[in-house]
Structure formats: C-alpha cells, structure tokens
Coordinates of C-alpha atoms (C1' of nucleotides) in Angstrom, one line a residue:
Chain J
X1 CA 4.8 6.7 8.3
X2 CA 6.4 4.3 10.2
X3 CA 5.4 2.2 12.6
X4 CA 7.0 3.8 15.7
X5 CA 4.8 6.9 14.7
X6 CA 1.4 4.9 13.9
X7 CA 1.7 3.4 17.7
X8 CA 1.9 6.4 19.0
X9 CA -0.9 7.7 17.2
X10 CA -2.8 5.0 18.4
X11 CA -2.3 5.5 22.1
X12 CA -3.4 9.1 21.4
X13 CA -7.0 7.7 21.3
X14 CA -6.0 6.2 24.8
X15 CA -4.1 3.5 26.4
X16 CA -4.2 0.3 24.6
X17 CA -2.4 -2.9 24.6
X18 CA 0.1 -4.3 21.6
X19 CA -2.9 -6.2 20.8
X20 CA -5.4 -3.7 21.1
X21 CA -3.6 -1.4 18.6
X22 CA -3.3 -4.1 15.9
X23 CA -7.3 -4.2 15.9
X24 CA -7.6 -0.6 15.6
X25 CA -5.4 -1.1 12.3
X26 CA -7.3 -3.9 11.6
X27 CA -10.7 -3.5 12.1
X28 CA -10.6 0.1 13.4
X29 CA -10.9 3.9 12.5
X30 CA -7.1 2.9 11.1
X31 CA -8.1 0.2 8.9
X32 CA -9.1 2.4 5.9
X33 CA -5.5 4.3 5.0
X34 CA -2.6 1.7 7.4
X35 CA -2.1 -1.1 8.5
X36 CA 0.2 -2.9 11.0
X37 CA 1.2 -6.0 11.8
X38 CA 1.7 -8.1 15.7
X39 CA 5.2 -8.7 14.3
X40 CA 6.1 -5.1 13.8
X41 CA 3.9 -3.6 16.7
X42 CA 5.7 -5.5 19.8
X43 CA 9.5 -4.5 19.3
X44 CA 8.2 -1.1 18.0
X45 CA 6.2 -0.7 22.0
X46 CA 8.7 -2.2 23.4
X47 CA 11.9 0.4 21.7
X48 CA 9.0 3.3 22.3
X49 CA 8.8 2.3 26.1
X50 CA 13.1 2.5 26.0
X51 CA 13.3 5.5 24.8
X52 CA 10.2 6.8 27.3
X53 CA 7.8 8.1 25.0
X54 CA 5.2 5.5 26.4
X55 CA 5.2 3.7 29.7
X56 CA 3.1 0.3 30.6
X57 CA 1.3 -1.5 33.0
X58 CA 1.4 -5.2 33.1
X59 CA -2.5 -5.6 33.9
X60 CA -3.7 -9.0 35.6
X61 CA -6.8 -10.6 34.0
X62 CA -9.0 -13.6 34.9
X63 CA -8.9 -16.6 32.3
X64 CA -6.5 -14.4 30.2
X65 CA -3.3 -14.0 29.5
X66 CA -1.9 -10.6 31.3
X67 CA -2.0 -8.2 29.4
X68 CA 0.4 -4.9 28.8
X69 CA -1.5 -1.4 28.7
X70 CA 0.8 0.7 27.2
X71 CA 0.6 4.8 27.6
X72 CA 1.8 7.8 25.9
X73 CA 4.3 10.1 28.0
X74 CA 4.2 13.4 27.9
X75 CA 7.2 13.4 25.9
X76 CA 5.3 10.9 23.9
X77 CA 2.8 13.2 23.5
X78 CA 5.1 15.9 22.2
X79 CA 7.2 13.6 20.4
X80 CA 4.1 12.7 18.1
X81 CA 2.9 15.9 17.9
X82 CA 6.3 17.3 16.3
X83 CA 6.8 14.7 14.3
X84 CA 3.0 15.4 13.0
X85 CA 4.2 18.6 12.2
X86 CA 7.4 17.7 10.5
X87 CA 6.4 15.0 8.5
X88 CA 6.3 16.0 4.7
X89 CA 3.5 13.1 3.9
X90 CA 4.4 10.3 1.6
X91 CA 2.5 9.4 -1.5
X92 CA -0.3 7.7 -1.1
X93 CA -0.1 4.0 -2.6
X94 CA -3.0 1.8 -3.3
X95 CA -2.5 -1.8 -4.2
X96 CA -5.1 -4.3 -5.5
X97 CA -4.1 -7.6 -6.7
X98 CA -7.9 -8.0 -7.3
X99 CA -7.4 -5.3 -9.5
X100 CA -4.3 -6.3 -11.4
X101 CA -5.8 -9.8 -12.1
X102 CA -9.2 -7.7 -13.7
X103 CA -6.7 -5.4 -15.8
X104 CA -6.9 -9.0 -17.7
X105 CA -10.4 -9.9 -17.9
X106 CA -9.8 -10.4 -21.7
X107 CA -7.7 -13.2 -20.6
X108 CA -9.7 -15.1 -17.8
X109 CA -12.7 -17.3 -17.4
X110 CA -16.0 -14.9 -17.3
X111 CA -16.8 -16.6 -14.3
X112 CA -13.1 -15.8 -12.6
X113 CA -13.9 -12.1 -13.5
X114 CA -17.2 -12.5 -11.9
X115 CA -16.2 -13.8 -8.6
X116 CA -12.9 -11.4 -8.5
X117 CA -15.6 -8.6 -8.9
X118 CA -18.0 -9.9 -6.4
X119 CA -15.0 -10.1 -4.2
X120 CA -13.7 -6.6 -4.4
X121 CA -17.2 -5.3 -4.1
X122 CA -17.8 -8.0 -0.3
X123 CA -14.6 -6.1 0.9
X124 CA -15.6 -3.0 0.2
X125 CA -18.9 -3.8 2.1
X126 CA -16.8 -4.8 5.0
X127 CA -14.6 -1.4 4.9
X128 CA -17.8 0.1 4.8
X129 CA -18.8 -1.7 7.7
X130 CA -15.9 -0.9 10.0
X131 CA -15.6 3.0 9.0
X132 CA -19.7 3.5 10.1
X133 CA -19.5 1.5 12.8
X134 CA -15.9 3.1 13.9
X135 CA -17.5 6.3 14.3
X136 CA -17.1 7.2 17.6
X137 CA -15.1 4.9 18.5
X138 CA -12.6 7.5 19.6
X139 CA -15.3 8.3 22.6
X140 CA -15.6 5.0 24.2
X141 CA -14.1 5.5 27.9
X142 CA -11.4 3.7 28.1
X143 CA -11.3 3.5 32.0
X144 CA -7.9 3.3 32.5
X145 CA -7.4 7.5 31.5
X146 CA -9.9 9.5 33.4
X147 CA -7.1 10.6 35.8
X148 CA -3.8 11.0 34.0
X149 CA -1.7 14.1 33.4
X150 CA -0.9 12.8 29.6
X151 CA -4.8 13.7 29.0
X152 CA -5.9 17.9 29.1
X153 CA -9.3 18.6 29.4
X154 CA -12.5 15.9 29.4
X155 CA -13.9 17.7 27.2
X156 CA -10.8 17.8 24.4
X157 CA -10.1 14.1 25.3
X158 CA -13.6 13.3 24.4
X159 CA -13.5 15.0 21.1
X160 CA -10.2 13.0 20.9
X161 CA -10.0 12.0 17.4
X162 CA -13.5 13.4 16.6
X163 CA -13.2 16.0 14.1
X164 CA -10.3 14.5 11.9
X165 CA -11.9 11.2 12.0
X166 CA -15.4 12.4 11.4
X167 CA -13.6 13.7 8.1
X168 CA -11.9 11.0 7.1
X169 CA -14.6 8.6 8.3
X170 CA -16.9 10.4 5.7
X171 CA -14.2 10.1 3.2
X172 CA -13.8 7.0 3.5
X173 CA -17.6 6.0 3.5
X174 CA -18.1 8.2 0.1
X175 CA -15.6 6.4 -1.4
X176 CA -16.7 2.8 -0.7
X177 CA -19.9 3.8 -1.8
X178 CA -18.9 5.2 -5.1
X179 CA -17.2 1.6 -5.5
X180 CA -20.2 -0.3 -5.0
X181 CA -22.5 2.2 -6.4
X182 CA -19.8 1.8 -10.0
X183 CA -20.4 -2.1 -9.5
X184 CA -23.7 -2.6 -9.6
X185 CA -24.2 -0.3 -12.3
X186 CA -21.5 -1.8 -14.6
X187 CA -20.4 -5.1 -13.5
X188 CA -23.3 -6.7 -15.7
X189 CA -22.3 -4.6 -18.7
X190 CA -19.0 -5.1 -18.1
X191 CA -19.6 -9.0 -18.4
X192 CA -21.7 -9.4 -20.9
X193 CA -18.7 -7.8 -22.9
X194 CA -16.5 -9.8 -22.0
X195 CA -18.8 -12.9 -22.7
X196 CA -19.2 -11.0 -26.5
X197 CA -15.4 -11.1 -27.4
X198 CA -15.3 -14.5 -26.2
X199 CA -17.8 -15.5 -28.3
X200 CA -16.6 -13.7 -31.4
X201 CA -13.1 -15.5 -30.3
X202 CA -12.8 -18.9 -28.6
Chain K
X1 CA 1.5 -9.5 -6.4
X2 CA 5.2 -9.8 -7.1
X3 CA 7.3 -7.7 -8.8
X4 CA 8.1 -10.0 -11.5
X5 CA 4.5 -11.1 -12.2
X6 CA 4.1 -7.3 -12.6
X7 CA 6.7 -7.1 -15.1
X8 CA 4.8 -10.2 -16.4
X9 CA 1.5 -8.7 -16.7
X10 CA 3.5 -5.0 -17.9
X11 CA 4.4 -7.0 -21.0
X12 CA 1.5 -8.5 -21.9
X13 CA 0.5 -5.2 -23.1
X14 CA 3.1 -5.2 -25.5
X15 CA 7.2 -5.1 -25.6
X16 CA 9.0 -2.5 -23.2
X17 CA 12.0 -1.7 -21.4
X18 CA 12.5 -1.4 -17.6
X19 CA 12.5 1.8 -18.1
X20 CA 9.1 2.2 -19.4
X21 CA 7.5 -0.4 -17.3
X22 CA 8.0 1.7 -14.3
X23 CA 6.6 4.3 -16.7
X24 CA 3.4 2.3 -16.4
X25 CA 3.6 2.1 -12.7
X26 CA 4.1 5.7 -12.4
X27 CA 1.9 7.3 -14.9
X28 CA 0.0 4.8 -16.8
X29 CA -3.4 2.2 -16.3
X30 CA -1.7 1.0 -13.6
X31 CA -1.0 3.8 -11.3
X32 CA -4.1 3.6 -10.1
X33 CA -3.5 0.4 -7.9
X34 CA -0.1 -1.0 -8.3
X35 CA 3.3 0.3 -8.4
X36 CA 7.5 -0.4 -8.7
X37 CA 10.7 1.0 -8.8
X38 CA 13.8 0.4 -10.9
X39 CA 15.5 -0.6 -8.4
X40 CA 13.0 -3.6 -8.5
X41 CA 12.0 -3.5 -11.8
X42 CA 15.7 -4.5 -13.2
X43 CA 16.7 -7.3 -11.0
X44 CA 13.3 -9.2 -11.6
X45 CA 13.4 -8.5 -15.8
X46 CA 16.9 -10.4 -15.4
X47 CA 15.6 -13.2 -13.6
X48 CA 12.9 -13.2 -15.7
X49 CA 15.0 -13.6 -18.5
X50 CA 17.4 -16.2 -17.1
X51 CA 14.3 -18.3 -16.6
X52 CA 13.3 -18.0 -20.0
X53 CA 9.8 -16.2 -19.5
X54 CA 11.0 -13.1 -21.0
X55 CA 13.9 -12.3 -23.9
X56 CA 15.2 -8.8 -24.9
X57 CA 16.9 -7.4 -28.1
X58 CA 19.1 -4.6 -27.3
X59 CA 18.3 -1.5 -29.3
X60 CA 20.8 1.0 -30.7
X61 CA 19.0 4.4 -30.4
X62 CA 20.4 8.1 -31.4
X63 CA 21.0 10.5 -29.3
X64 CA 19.7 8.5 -26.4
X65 CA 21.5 5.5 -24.3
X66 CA 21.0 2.1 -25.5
X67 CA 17.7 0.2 -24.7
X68 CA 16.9 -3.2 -23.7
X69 CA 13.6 -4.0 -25.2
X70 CA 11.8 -7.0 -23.4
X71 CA 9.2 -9.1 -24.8
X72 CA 6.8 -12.1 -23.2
X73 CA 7.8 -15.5 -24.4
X74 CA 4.7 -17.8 -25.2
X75 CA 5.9 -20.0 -22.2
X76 CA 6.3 -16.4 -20.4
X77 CA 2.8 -15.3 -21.2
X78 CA 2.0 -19.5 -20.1
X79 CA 3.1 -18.7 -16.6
X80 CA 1.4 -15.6 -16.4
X81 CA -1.8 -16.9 -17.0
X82 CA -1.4 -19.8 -14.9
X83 CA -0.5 -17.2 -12.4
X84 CA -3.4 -15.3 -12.8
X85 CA -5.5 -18.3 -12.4
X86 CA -4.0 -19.3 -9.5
X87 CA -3.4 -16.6 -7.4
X88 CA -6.1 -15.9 -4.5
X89 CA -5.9 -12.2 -4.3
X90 CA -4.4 -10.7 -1.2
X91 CA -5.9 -8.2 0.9
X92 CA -6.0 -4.7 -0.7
X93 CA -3.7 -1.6 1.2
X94 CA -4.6 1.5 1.1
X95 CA -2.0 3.6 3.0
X96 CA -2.4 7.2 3.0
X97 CA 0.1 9.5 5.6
X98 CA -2.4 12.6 4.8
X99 CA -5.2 10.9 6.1
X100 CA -3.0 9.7 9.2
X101 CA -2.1 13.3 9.6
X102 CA -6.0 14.6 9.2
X103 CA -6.9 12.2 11.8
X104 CA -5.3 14.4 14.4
X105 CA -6.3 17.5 12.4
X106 CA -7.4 18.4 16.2
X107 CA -4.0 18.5 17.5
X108 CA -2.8 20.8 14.6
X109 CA -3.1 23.9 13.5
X110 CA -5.9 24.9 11.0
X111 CA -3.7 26.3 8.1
X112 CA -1.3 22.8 8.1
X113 CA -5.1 20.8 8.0
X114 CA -6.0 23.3 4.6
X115 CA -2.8 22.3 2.9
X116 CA -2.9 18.4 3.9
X117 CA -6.4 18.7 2.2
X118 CA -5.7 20.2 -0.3
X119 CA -2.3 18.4 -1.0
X120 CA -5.0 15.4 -1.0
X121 CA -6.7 16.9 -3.5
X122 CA -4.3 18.0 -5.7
X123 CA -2.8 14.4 -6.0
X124 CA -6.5 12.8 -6.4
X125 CA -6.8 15.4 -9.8
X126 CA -3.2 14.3 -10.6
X127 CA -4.5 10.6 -9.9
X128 CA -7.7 11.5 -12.2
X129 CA -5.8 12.8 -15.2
X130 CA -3.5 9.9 -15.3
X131 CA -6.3 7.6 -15.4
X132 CA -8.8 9.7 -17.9
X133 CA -5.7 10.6 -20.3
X134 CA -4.4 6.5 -19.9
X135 CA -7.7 5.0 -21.5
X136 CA -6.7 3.5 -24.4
X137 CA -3.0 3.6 -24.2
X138 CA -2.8 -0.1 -24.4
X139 CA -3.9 0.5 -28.1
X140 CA -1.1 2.6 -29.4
X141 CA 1.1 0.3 -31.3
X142 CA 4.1 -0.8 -30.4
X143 CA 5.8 -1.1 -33.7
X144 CA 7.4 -3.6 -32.9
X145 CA 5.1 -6.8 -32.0
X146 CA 3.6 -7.1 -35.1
X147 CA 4.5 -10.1 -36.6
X148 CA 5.4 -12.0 -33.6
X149 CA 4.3 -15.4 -32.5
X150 CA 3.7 -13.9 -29.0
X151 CA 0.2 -12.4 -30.0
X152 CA -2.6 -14.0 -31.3
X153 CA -4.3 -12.2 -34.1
X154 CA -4.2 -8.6 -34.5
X155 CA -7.9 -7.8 -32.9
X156 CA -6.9 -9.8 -30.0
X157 CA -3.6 -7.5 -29.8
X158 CA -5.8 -4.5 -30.6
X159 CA -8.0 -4.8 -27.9
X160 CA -5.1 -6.4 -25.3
X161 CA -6.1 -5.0 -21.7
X162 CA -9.0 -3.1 -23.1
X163 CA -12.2 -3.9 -21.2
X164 CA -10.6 -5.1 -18.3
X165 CA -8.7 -1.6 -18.1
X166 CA -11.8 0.6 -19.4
X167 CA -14.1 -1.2 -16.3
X168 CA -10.7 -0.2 -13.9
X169 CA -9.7 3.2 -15.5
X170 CA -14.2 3.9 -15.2
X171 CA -13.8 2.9 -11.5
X172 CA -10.8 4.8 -10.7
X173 CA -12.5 7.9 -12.2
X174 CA -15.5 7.2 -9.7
X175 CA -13.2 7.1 -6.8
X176 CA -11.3 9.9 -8.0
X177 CA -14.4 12.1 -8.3
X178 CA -16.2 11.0 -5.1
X179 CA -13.1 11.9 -3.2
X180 CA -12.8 15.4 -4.8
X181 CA -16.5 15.7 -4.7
X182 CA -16.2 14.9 -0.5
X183 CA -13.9 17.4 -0.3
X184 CA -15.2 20.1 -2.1
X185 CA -18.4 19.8 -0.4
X186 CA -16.6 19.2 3.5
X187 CA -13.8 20.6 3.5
X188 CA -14.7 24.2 4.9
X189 CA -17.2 23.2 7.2
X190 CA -14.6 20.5 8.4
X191 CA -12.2 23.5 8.9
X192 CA -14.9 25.9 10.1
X193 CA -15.4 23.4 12.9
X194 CA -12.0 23.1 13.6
X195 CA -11.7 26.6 14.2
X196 CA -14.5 26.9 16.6
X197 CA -12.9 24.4 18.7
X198 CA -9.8 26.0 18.4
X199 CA -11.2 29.5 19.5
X200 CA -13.2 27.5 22.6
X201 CA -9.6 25.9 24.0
X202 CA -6.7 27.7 22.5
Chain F
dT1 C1' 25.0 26.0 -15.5
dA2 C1' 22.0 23.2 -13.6
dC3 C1' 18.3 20.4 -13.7
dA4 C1' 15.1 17.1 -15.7
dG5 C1' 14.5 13.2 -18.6
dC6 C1' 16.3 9.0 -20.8
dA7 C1' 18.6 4.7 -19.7
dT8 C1' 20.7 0.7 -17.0
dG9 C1' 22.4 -1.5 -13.3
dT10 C1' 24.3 -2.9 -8.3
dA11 C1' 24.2 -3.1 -3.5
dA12 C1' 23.5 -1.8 1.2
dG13 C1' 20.2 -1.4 4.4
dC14 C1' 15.8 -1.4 6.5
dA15 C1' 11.2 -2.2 7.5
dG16 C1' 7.8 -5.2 7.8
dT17 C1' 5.7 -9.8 7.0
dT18 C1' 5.5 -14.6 8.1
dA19 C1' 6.4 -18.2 10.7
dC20 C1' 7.6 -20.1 15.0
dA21 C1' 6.9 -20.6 20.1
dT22 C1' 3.6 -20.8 24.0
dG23 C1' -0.7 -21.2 26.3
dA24 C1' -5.4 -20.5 28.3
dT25 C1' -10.3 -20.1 27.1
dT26 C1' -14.5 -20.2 24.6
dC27 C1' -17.2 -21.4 20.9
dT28 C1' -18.7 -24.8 17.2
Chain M
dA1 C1' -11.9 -32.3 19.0
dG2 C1' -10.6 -28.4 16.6
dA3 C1' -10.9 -23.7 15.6
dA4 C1' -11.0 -19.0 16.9
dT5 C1' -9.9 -15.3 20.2
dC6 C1' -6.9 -13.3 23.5
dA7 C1' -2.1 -12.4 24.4
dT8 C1' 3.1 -11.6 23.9
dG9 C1' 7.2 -12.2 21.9
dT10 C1' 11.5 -13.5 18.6
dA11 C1' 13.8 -14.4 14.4
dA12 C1' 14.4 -15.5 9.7
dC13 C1' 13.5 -14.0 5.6
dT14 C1' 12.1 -11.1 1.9
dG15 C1' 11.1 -7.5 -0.8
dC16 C1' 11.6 -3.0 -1.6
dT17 C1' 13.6 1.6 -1.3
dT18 C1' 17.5 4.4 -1.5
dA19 C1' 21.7 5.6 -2.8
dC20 C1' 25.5 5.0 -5.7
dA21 C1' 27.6 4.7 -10.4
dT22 C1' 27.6 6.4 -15.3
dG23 C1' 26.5 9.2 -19.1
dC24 C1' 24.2 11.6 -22.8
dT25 C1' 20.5 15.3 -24.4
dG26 C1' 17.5 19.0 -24.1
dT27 C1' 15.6 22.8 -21.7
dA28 C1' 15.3 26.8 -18.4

DNA sequence: TACAGCATGTAAGCAGTTACATGATTCT
DNA sequence: AGAATCATGTAACTGCTTACATGCTGTA
C-alpha cells in the first residue's frame, strides 16, 4: 500500500489534518498493521489535493499554528474505493529487531535477554493499549462533516469504519494477548536455560 | 536492523551462500520477523567481504552453477556481537495490506471480505508450517564448519541459535494459532454482520 | 515447451525515513 | 529553562525492490 492510498483511507474516517493522520498511524486504529511518517504524509496531501481527490481548508486556531483540514472528494472517494478493489494485497512483513537480537540469546548477557524480553512484552502492552482504546474511535464526530455531500447516510458514516475495525481490532487484541500470555508463561523457563548453558560453558 | 548485520547474524548459524541466506529469510527461523532480497543480499556479502568480516571459497558443484560459500570471520562474528550488544532495538512494523483492506470491509462487497480473510489465513498456516517444520534447522550440519576456528566447541555449534530460536519459533506458533483461532471463531459472524448491513442499505 | 529452481550479480528507480527549518504554547 | 505538543513543509540520503542479464537442470 502506498502512502497516497493509506491517506486516503484515513480521511475516509473523516476530515483530518496531515498531522492528524500521522497519529491515526501512530497511535490509532492504523497503528497495528502501517505506519507513516510526517515526511511522507505532507507531499503525498499535498500531490492528492493536485490531482483533486481531496480538497482543504486552511482552518484558523487560537495559540496554534493554522492548521490544514484536508477532505476526500468524491472522486477521492471513488478513487479509493477502486483501488480497494483492485489491489492484489501485498505480503504481509513483520520485522523485529527485538526479535533478531533474541534469535541469539545463547550469545548475550542473561540480563540483555531479559530486558530485550521485558521490552517486547511493554510494547505489546502499549499496542494493546491503543487497539482497546481505538475502538470506536471511528464514531467520534468530527464536526467539520455532518453536512457534506462526500458523506451518505448518518447512519453509514457512523458505522464508518465499525465493522472492519471491530474485526481487525479483535485481531489485533487476540494477538497481543497471545504474546504476553506466551511471556509470562515461558520467559522464566526460557531464562533459567539460558543461565544452565552458561553455566555448563563460561 | 541492516541488511548486512542480517547476513551477519545468517552466518552465525553456519556457512551459506547468498543464495541460501535469502532462503532463511524466506522460508526458514527467520521468516517469522525479518526478511531480504538478493538484490540486497549480494551487494552487502561483498562489502562484507571487502571489509574483512566475512570470506567465501568458491565451490565447484555438478550439474548446478558455481557457489560462493560465505563464512563469519572471528573478527566478523566480533562485530556482530558488539553489534548485538549495542544496538537499541527499533520499533517493531507490522504492515499488513489485508488488514488495511478489512478495515473498509464496509465499503466492499461481502465475497472480496471472505477471500481477503481467508487469503489471511491461508498465509498465517503457511507462516505456521514454516515456523513448526524450521525448529531445529539450525542443528543440521553444515558439513563444512567443522574443523574451523570460527566455532567454539562442537556443543556450542550444536546448539547455535537453539533456545533463542525454540523461545521465537514457540511464540511465533502462539501468534500463528491465536490469529487462526480469531478467525475461525469471527469470521462468519463478522461476515454475517456485514451482510445485514448490506441488506439494510444496499 | 515452458516454467520453476538453483545461482550470481548490476543498476535504475522509487518510496520513505531522517534531518533540517520555523515557531508558538504548555507543561515540568 | 528545557522539553514536549501542535503544526507544516523541504530536501538529502538511504535502503530496498524490481528489472535486467545469464545459464543450467529437472519437472509438468
């Protein structure tokens, strides 16, 4: 997915700003399967807003910097949705570096191993964090859209997101919790193993 | 993690080619959380070797095309380990375009939702054999590292990514089977709800 | 006959990260 | 006083993917 795509699948949840849409990769409903960066989000909004598949506003605020509220188009809208449609989905890719560096336990201080453990298992309690508390996130009014042409119904643009995210959402929360639940059931095994071999060589 | 600290770290397990490294990437222990491509995979074994931390003997092989067989150095294997000691883990990615898709499962229609699950599914089972069939493929012998200054003393070799990999290979298999255990459990309400909505707004 | 697997390598191109640039406000 | 949050934007750089180039073997 690239990130033309992910922005406009952000402002399908409604209008946001640049800034807006990084959190919802960063801390939001997003956070769990992409990711984007500032540095890629701006010149992708402001190519999308070019080609007219979202328009802004440049919105005054008091003691803050003005802000840009971008919105999807109709052809925005139906841009997305094809291209939803189209897309063949990539793999999926995973990478850890907390998990390479544990491939070699054998090789590192018990206590390294420890603390890379603890670690993985403290971001995984953060994930978990952000995907219960996301829920419903997608329902939040955003104020700006209650009158706009790009939106159907209330009622579908209150179940916005809801279903698929409810879905993933759950996903997402099963499998942090299968994480933590295999960590604390054999991260003191695990060690004490480790602690064995180094004892039989030093 | 860079790619050459993942050729690096490929090694450690014992003498390969480029070719095979990828091989590990793709198929082996660590599938699961990392990957690389050739077209990375070569450029960094040559500067690896330029630099000393890796050398290769080129072997001679019938009926197949000529291999270069690289192997750690002891000040290769130094670096690494300095490397793994000093590297603060980045953050991990996760980046699925299924579970972007699902998120709008709303906005498509109910059969594409049924094949982006199972699709999911499929590759979480593919994801599950790799891991279940790669425990203990760090302990098939290499034939040819040993008698080599490289490795320590033969239990040591024996045993050279083993409980770091079985604690990574046991957690993979957790995720794996909570993901396919969410979906077999969720997935046809998930798309019995979509359907109702479907059926109230068409 | 065509495709998949084994095997290596180069190079163009792109996408995205990081750093830089700027600046106000609020919290510690 | 300094850090963090809000807010936007550019540009250099990097790292990776993709495609190209080559060629043999075994299978469908």
């Amino acid at each position: 997915m690239d990130i033309r795509s992910l922005c406009l699948g952000a402002l399908m949840a409604g209008d946001a700003s640049g800034y807006e849409i990084r959190k919802m990769f960063e801390e939001g409903v997003f956070s769990f399967f992409q990711m984007a960066s500032l540095g890629s989000i701006y010149p992708a909004l402001t190519k999308l807003s070019q080609e007219g598949l979202v328009t802004f506003t440049e919105q005054e605020q008091e003691n803050r910097p003005d802000k840009k509220v971008y919105r999807l188009t109709p052809e925005g809208r139906r841009t997305f949705l094809r291209t939803l449609f189209q897309t063949r989905p990539g793999e999926d890719r995973y990478r850890s570096d907390i998990l390479f560096l544990l491939s070699f336990a054998h090789e590192l201080p018990v206590e390294l191993c420890e603390a890379l453990i603890d670690e993985y298992a403290a971001r995984q309690e953060v994930m978990l964090d952000r995907i219960t508390e996301a829920d419903g996130q997608f329902n939040k009014d955003t104020d700006t859209n209650t009158d706009t042409d790009t939106k159907t119904d209330p009622d579908t643009s209150k179940s916005a997101c809801q279903a698929g995210c409810d879905f993933i959402g759950g996903l997402g929360e099963a499998v942090c919790r299968a994480t933590l639940d295999f960590i604390s059931k054999n991260k003191k095994p695990f060690l004490a193993e480790l602690r064995k071999r180094r004892s039989r060589q030093p």
